[in-house]
mmCIF file with all atom_site columns, C-alpha atoms in Angstrom:
data_model
loop_
_atom_site.group_PDB
_atom_site.id
_atom_site.type_symbol
_atom_site.label_atom_id
_atom_site.label_alt_id
_atom_site.label_comp_id
_atom_site.label_asym_id
_atom_site.label_entity_id
_atom_site.label_seq_id
_atom_site.pdbx_PDB_ins_code
_atom_site.Cartn_x
_atom_site.Cartn_y
_atom_site.Cartn_z
_atom_site.occupancy
_atom_site.B_iso_or_equiv
_atom_site.pdbx_formal_charge
_atom_site.auth_seq_id
_atom_site.auth_comp_id
_atom_site.auth_asym_id
_atom_site.auth_atom_id
_atom_site.pdbx_PDB_model_num
ATOM 1   C CA . SER A 1 1   ? 126.699 196.215 153.316 1.00 47.00 ? 119 SER A CA 1
ATOM 2   C CA . LYS A 1 2   ? 124.800 194.313 150.785 1.00 57.00 ? 120 LYS A CA 1
ATOM 3   C CA . ARG A 1 3   ? 122.443 192.467 153.083 1.00 57.00 ? 121 ARG A CA 1
ATOM 4   C CA . ARG A 1 4   ? 118.924 192.781 152.426 1.00 73.00 ? 122 ARG A CA 1
ATOM 5   C CA . LYS A 1 5   ? 117.764 191.168 156.056 1.00 81.00 ? 123 LYS A CA 1
ATOM 6   C CA . VAL A 1 6   ? 119.246 192.070 159.072 1.00 86.00 ? 124 VAL A CA 1
ATOM 7   C CA . THR A 1 7   ? 118.195 191.169 162.694 1.00 88.00 ? 125 THR A CA 1
ATOM 8   C CA . PRO A 1 8   ? 118.450 192.864 166.000 1.00 90.00 ? 126 PRO A CA 1
ATOM 9   C CA . ARG A 1 9   ? 121.582 190.893 166.719 1.00 92.00 ? 127 ARG A CA 1
ATOM 10  C CA . ASP A 1 10  ? 123.034 192.327 163.785 1.00 92.00 ? 128 ASP A CA 1
ATOM 11  C CA . ILE A 1 11  ? 122.414 195.837 164.593 1.00 93.00 ? 129 ILE A CA 1
ATOM 12  C CA . SER A 1 12  ? 123.492 195.304 168.184 1.00 94.00 ? 130 SER A CA 1
ATOM 13  C CA . LYS A 1 13  ? 126.933 195.007 166.993 1.00 95.00 ? 131 LYS A CA 1
ATOM 14  C CA . TYR A 1 14  ? 126.992 198.775 165.968 1.00 96.00 ? 132 TYR A CA 1
ATOM 15  C CA . PRO A 1 15  ? 126.873 202.044 167.859 1.00 97.00 ? 133 PRO A CA 1
ATOM 16  C CA . LEU A 1 16  ? 123.202 203.051 167.504 1.00 97.00 ? 134 LEU A CA 1
ATOM 17  C CA . ILE A 1 17  ? 122.281 207.074 166.519 1.00 97.00 ? 135 ILE A CA 1
ATOM 18  C CA . LEU A 1 18  ? 119.116 207.560 167.934 1.00 95.00 ? 136 LEU A CA 1
ATOM 19  C CA . PRO A 1 19  ? 116.409 210.396 168.603 1.00 93.00 ? 137 PRO A CA 1
ATOM 20  C CA . PRO A 1 20  ? 116.136 211.880 172.218 1.00 93.00 ? 138 PRO A CA 1
ATOM 21  C CA . ARG A 1 21  ? 115.075 209.165 175.241 1.00 92.00 ? 139 ARG A CA 1
ATOM 22  C CA . HIS A 1 22  ? 111.739 210.956 175.371 1.00 91.00 ? 140 HIS A CA 1
ATOM 23  C CA . LEU A 1 23  ? 110.322 209.655 172.239 1.00 88.00 ? 141 LEU A CA 1
ATOM 24  C CA . SER A 1 24  ? 108.717 206.699 171.099 1.00 84.00 ? 142 SER A CA 1
ATOM 25  C CA . THR A 1 25  ? 111.257 205.803 168.678 1.00 86.00 ? 143 THR A CA 1
ATOM 26  C CA . TRP A 1 26  ? 113.500 205.060 171.607 1.00 87.00 ? 144 TRP A CA 1
ATOM 27  C CA . ARG A 1 27  ? 111.333 203.006 173.583 1.00 88.00 ? 145 ARG A CA 1
ATOM 28  C CA . LEU A 1 28  ? 110.487 201.044 170.201 1.00 88.00 ? 146 LEU A CA 1
ATOM 29  C CA . VAL A 1 29  ? 114.179 200.284 170.217 1.00 90.00 ? 147 VAL A CA 1
ATOM 30  C CA . GLU A 1 30  ? 114.640 199.474 173.394 1.00 91.00 ? 148 GLU A CA 1
ATOM 31  C CA . TYR A 1 31  ? 111.809 196.885 173.741 1.00 89.00 ? 149 TYR A CA 1
ATOM 32  C CA . ALA A 1 32  ? 113.008 195.430 170.144 1.00 90.00 ? 150 ALA A CA 1
ATOM 33  C CA . PHE A 1 33  ? 116.727 194.714 171.731 1.00 93.00 ? 151 PHE A CA 1
ATOM 34  C CA . ALA A 1 34  ? 114.760 193.613 175.216 1.00 93.00 ? 152 ALA A CA 1
ATOM 35  C CA . GLN A 1 35  ? 112.591 191.303 173.343 1.00 90.00 ? 153 GLN A CA 1
ATOM 36  C CA . GLU A 1 36  ? 115.656 189.580 171.700 1.00 91.00 ? 154 GLU A CA 1
ATOM 37  C CA . GLY A 1 37  ? 117.714 189.915 175.160 1.00 95.00 ? 155 GLY A CA 1
ATOM 38  C CA . LEU A 1 38  ? 120.407 191.675 173.357 1.00 95.00 ? 156 LEU A CA 1
ATOM 39  C CA . PRO A 1 39  ? 122.478 194.842 174.528 1.00 95.00 ? 157 PRO A CA 1
ATOM 40  C CA . TYR A 1 40  ? 123.141 197.834 172.411 1.00 94.00 ? 158 TYR A CA 1
ATOM 41  C CA . GLU A 1 41  ? 125.151 200.874 172.527 1.00 96.00 ? 159 GLU A CA 1
ATOM 42  C CA . VAL A 1 42  ? 123.643 204.245 171.986 1.00 96.00 ? 160 VAL A CA 1
ATOM 43  C CA . LYS A 1 43  ? 126.855 206.320 170.946 1.00 97.00 ? 161 LYS A CA 1
ATOM 44  C CA . LEU A 1 44  ? 124.649 209.570 170.083 1.00 96.00 ? 162 LEU A CA 1
ATOM 45  C CA . GLU A 1 45  ? 121.368 211.024 171.131 1.00 95.00 ? 163 GLU A CA 1
ATOM 46  C CA . VAL A 1 46  ? 120.551 213.791 168.777 1.00 95.00 ? 164 VAL A CA 1
ATOM 47  C CA . GLY A 1 47  ? 117.357 215.624 167.777 1.00 90.00 ? 165 GLY A CA 1
ATOM 48  C CA . GLY A 1 48  ? 115.953 215.741 164.211 1.00 89.00 ? 166 GLY A CA 1
ATOM 49  C CA . TRP A 1 49  ? 115.983 213.107 161.640 1.00 88.00 ? 167 TRP A CA 1
ATOM 50  C CA . GLU A 1 50  ? 117.890 215.014 159.304 1.00 90.00 ? 168 GLU A CA 1
ATOM 51  C CA . VAL A 1 51  ? 120.773 215.068 161.979 1.00 93.00 ? 169 VAL A CA 1
ATOM 52  C CA . ILE A 1 52  ? 120.695 211.440 162.519 1.00 93.00 ? 170 ILE A CA 1
ATOM 53  C CA . LYS A 1 53  ? 120.949 210.672 158.789 1.00 92.00 ? 171 LYS A CA 1
ATOM 54  C CA . ARG A 1 54  ? 124.145 213.186 158.560 1.00 92.00 ? 172 ARG A CA 1
ATOM 55  C CA . TYR A 1 55  ? 125.661 211.130 161.506 1.00 95.00 ? 173 TYR A CA 1
ATOM 56  C CA . VAL A 1 56  ? 124.985 207.984 159.938 1.00 94.00 ? 174 VAL A CA 1
ATOM 57  C CA . SER A 1 57  ? 126.399 209.021 156.657 1.00 92.00 ? 175 SER A CA 1
ATOM 58  C CA . LEU A 1 58  ? 129.709 210.404 158.588 1.00 94.00 ? 176 LEU A CA 1
ATOM 59  C CA . GLY A 1 59  ? 130.151 206.907 159.633 1.00 94.00 ? 177 GLY A CA 1
ATOM 60  C CA . LEU A 1 60  ? 129.398 207.572 163.590 1.00 96.00 ? 178 LEU A CA 1
ATOM 61  C CA . GLY A 1 61  ? 126.945 204.818 163.631 1.00 96.00 ? 179 GLY A CA 1
ATOM 62  C CA . VAL A 1 62  ? 123.777 203.272 162.224 1.00 95.00 ? 180 VAL A CA 1
ATOM 63  C CA . SER A 1 63  ? 120.145 204.354 163.307 1.00 94.00 ? 181 SER A CA 1
ATOM 64  C CA . ILE A 1 64  ? 116.449 202.735 163.059 1.00 90.00 ? 182 ILE A CA 1
ATOM 65  C CA . VAL A 1 65  ? 114.167 205.476 161.630 1.00 85.00 ? 183 VAL A CA 1
ATOM 66  C CA . MET A 1 66  ? 110.480 205.582 159.997 1.00 79.00 ? 184 MET A CA 1
ATOM 67  C CA . SER A 1 67  ? 110.355 204.696 156.246 1.00 75.00 ? 185 SER A CA 1
ATOM 68  C CA . ILE A 1 68  ? 108.665 208.355 155.634 1.00 73.00 ? 186 ILE A CA 1
ATOM 69  C CA . CYS A 1 69  ? 111.990 209.798 157.247 1.00 79.00 ? 187 CYS A CA 1
ATOM 70  C CA . ILE A 1 70  ? 113.889 208.428 154.172 1.00 77.00 ? 188 ILE A CA 1
ATOM 71  C CA . GLN A 1 71  ? 113.801 210.322 150.904 1.00 73.00 ? 189 GLN A CA 1
ATOM 72  C CA . GLY A 1 72  ? 115.670 208.094 148.453 1.00 68.00 ? 190 GLY A CA 1
ATOM 73  C CA . ASP A 1 73  ? 118.399 211.039 147.902 1.00 63.00 ? 191 ASP A CA 1
ATOM 74  C CA . GLU A 1 74  ? 120.270 210.318 150.760 1.00 67.00 ? 192 GLU A CA 1
ATOM 75  C CA . ASN A 1 75  ? 123.655 208.541 150.316 1.00 80.00 ? 193 ASN A CA 1
ATOM 76  C CA . LEU A 1 76  ? 122.441 205.798 152.713 1.00 86.00 ? 194 LEU A CA 1
ATOM 77  C CA . GLU A 1 77  ? 121.598 201.858 152.485 1.00 83.00 ? 195 GLU A CA 1
ATOM 78  C CA . VAL A 1 78  ? 118.322 201.539 153.851 1.00 82.00 ? 196 VAL A CA 1
ATOM 79  C CA . ILE A 1 79  ? 117.372 197.920 155.071 1.00 82.00 ? 197 ILE A CA 1
ATOM 80  C CA . PRO A 1 80  ? 114.049 197.260 156.294 1.00 81.00 ? 198 PRO A CA 1
ATOM 81  C CA . VAL A 1 81  ? 113.555 195.773 159.767 1.00 84.00 ? 199 VAL A CA 1
ATOM 82  C CA . LYS A 1 82  ? 109.935 195.935 159.909 1.00 79.00 ? 200 LYS A CA 1
ATOM 83  C CA . ASP A 1 83  ? 109.887 192.415 161.347 1.00 81.00 ? 201 ASP A CA 1
ATOM 84  C CA . TYR A 1 84  ? 111.136 193.715 164.600 1.00 82.00 ? 202 TYR A CA 1
ATOM 85  C CA . PHE A 1 85  ? 109.406 196.893 165.119 1.00 76.00 ? 203 PHE A CA 1
ATOM 86  C CA . PRO A 1 86  ? 105.440 197.465 165.403 1.00 70.00 ? 204 PRO A CA 1
ATOM 87  C CA . ARG A 1 87  ? 103.829 199.162 162.634 1.00 70.00 ? 205 ARG A CA 1
ATOM 88  C CA . ARG A 1 88  ? 102.973 202.817 163.357 1.00 67.00 ? 206 ARG A CA 1
ATOM 89  C CA . THR A 1 89  ? 100.089 204.465 162.039 1.00 68.00 ? 207 THR A CA 1
ATOM 90  C CA . TYR A 1 90  ? 99.663  208.243 161.366 1.00 67.00 ? 208 TYR A CA 1
ATOM 91  C CA . GLY A 1 91  ? 96.720  210.369 160.269 1.00 72.00 ? 209 GLY A CA 1
ATOM 92  C CA . VAL A 1 92  ? 95.535  213.891 159.745 1.00 75.00 ? 210 VAL A CA 1
ATOM 93  C CA . VAL A 1 93  ? 93.536  215.284 162.641 1.00 78.00 ? 211 VAL A CA 1
ATOM 94  C CA . VAL A 1 94  ? 91.301  218.311 161.703 1.00 78.00 ? 212 VAL A CA 1
ATOM 95  C CA . ARG A 1 95  ? 88.747  220.244 163.535 1.00 80.00 ? 213 ARG A CA 1
ATOM 96  C CA . LYS A 1 96  ? 85.109  219.404 163.037 1.00 85.00 ? 214 LYS A CA 1
ATOM 97  C CA . GLY A 1 97  ? 82.819  221.614 161.028 1.00 85.00 ? 215 GLY A CA 1
ATOM 98  C CA . ARG A 1 98  ? 86.002  223.944 160.251 1.00 84.00 ? 216 ARG A CA 1
ATOM 99  C CA . GLN A 1 99  ? 87.649  224.820 156.657 1.00 85.00 ? 217 GLN A CA 1
ATOM 100 C CA . LEU A 1 100 ? 91.004  224.008 156.424 1.00 83.00 ? 218 LEU A CA 1
ATOM 101 C CA . SER A 1 101 ? 93.424  226.819 155.934 1.00 87.00 ? 219 SER A CA 1
ATOM 102 C CA . PRO A 1 102 ? 95.340  227.182 152.713 1.00 89.00 ? 220 PRO A CA 1
ATOM 103 C CA . GLN A 1 103 ? 98.527  226.145 154.207 1.00 89.00 ? 221 GLN A CA 1
ATOM 104 C CA . ALA A 1 104 ? 96.958  223.186 155.824 1.00 84.00 ? 222 ALA A CA 1
ATOM 105 C CA . LYS A 1 105 ? 95.400  221.950 152.552 1.00 84.00 ? 223 LYS A CA 1
ATOM 106 C CA . GLY A 1 106 ? 98.961  222.390 151.064 1.00 87.00 ? 224 GLY A CA 1
ATOM 107 C CA . PHE A 1 107 ? 100.298 220.030 153.419 1.00 84.00 ? 225 PHE A CA 1
ATOM 108 C CA . ILE A 1 108 ? 97.837  217.467 153.271 1.00 81.00 ? 226 ILE A CA 1
ATOM 109 C CA . GLU A 1 109 ? 98.664  217.543 149.433 1.00 82.00 ? 227 GLU A CA 1
ATOM 110 C CA . VAL A 1 110 ? 102.242 217.078 149.955 1.00 82.00 ? 228 VAL A CA 1
ATOM 111 C CA . MET A 1 111 ? 101.890 214.402 152.334 1.00 77.00 ? 229 MET A CA 1
ATOM 112 C CA . GLU A 1 112 ? 99.548  212.375 150.363 1.00 76.00 ? 230 GLU A CA 1
ATOM 113 C CA . PRO A 1 113 ? 101.949 210.277 148.506 1.00 72.00 ? 231 PRO A CA 1
ATOM 114 C CA . SER A 1 114 ? 103.862 209.242 151.670 1.00 66.00 ? 232 SER A CA 1
ATOM 115 C CA . LEU A 1 115 ? 100.691 208.765 153.293 1.00 61.00 ? 233 LEU A CA 1
ATOM 116 C CA . LYS A 1 116 ? 99.561  206.494 150.208 1.00 58.00 ? 234 LYS A CA 1
ATOM 117 C CA . GLU A 1 117 ? 102.756 204.468 150.329 1.00 58.00 ? 235 GLU A CA 1
ATOM 118 C CA . LEU A 1 118 ? 102.394 203.813 153.906 1.00 52.00 ? 236 LEU A CA 1
ATOM 119 C CA . TRP A 1 119 ? 98.728  202.913 153.300 1.00 51.00 ? 237 TRP A CA 1
ATOM 120 C CA . ASP A 1 120 ? 99.912  200.490 150.481 1.00 53.00 ? 238 ASP A CA 1
ATOM 121 C CA . GLU A 1 121 ? 102.676 198.678 152.792 1.00 51.00 ? 239 GLU A CA 1
ATOM 122 C CA . LYS A 1 122 ? 99.672  196.932 154.902 1.00 45.00 ? 240 LYS A CA 1
#
């Protein structure tokens, strides 16, 4: 699809591939469709964003994922739906008065560009 704007009504026509029901993404999707009074079908419930993206790439359905899960190298079309889903904010929690391990510092350095992108979207 070459559409740049998609509504929950548009999405409700396709089977969904979602993470496990106990995760917050499922509740956000459920809430968005309930707000619009729309039915939806969950075709697959699977763990892991890479698995979800793989099933979407195989044509088994569509999914709603956070932008941080999309690397840009996938053979998938990404259409923003931020108008229908609440903004999520993440941060790094560290223990006061403690030095970070080299691994933790490395993680923050790797994540910094993505975190900056998310911050700049505000």
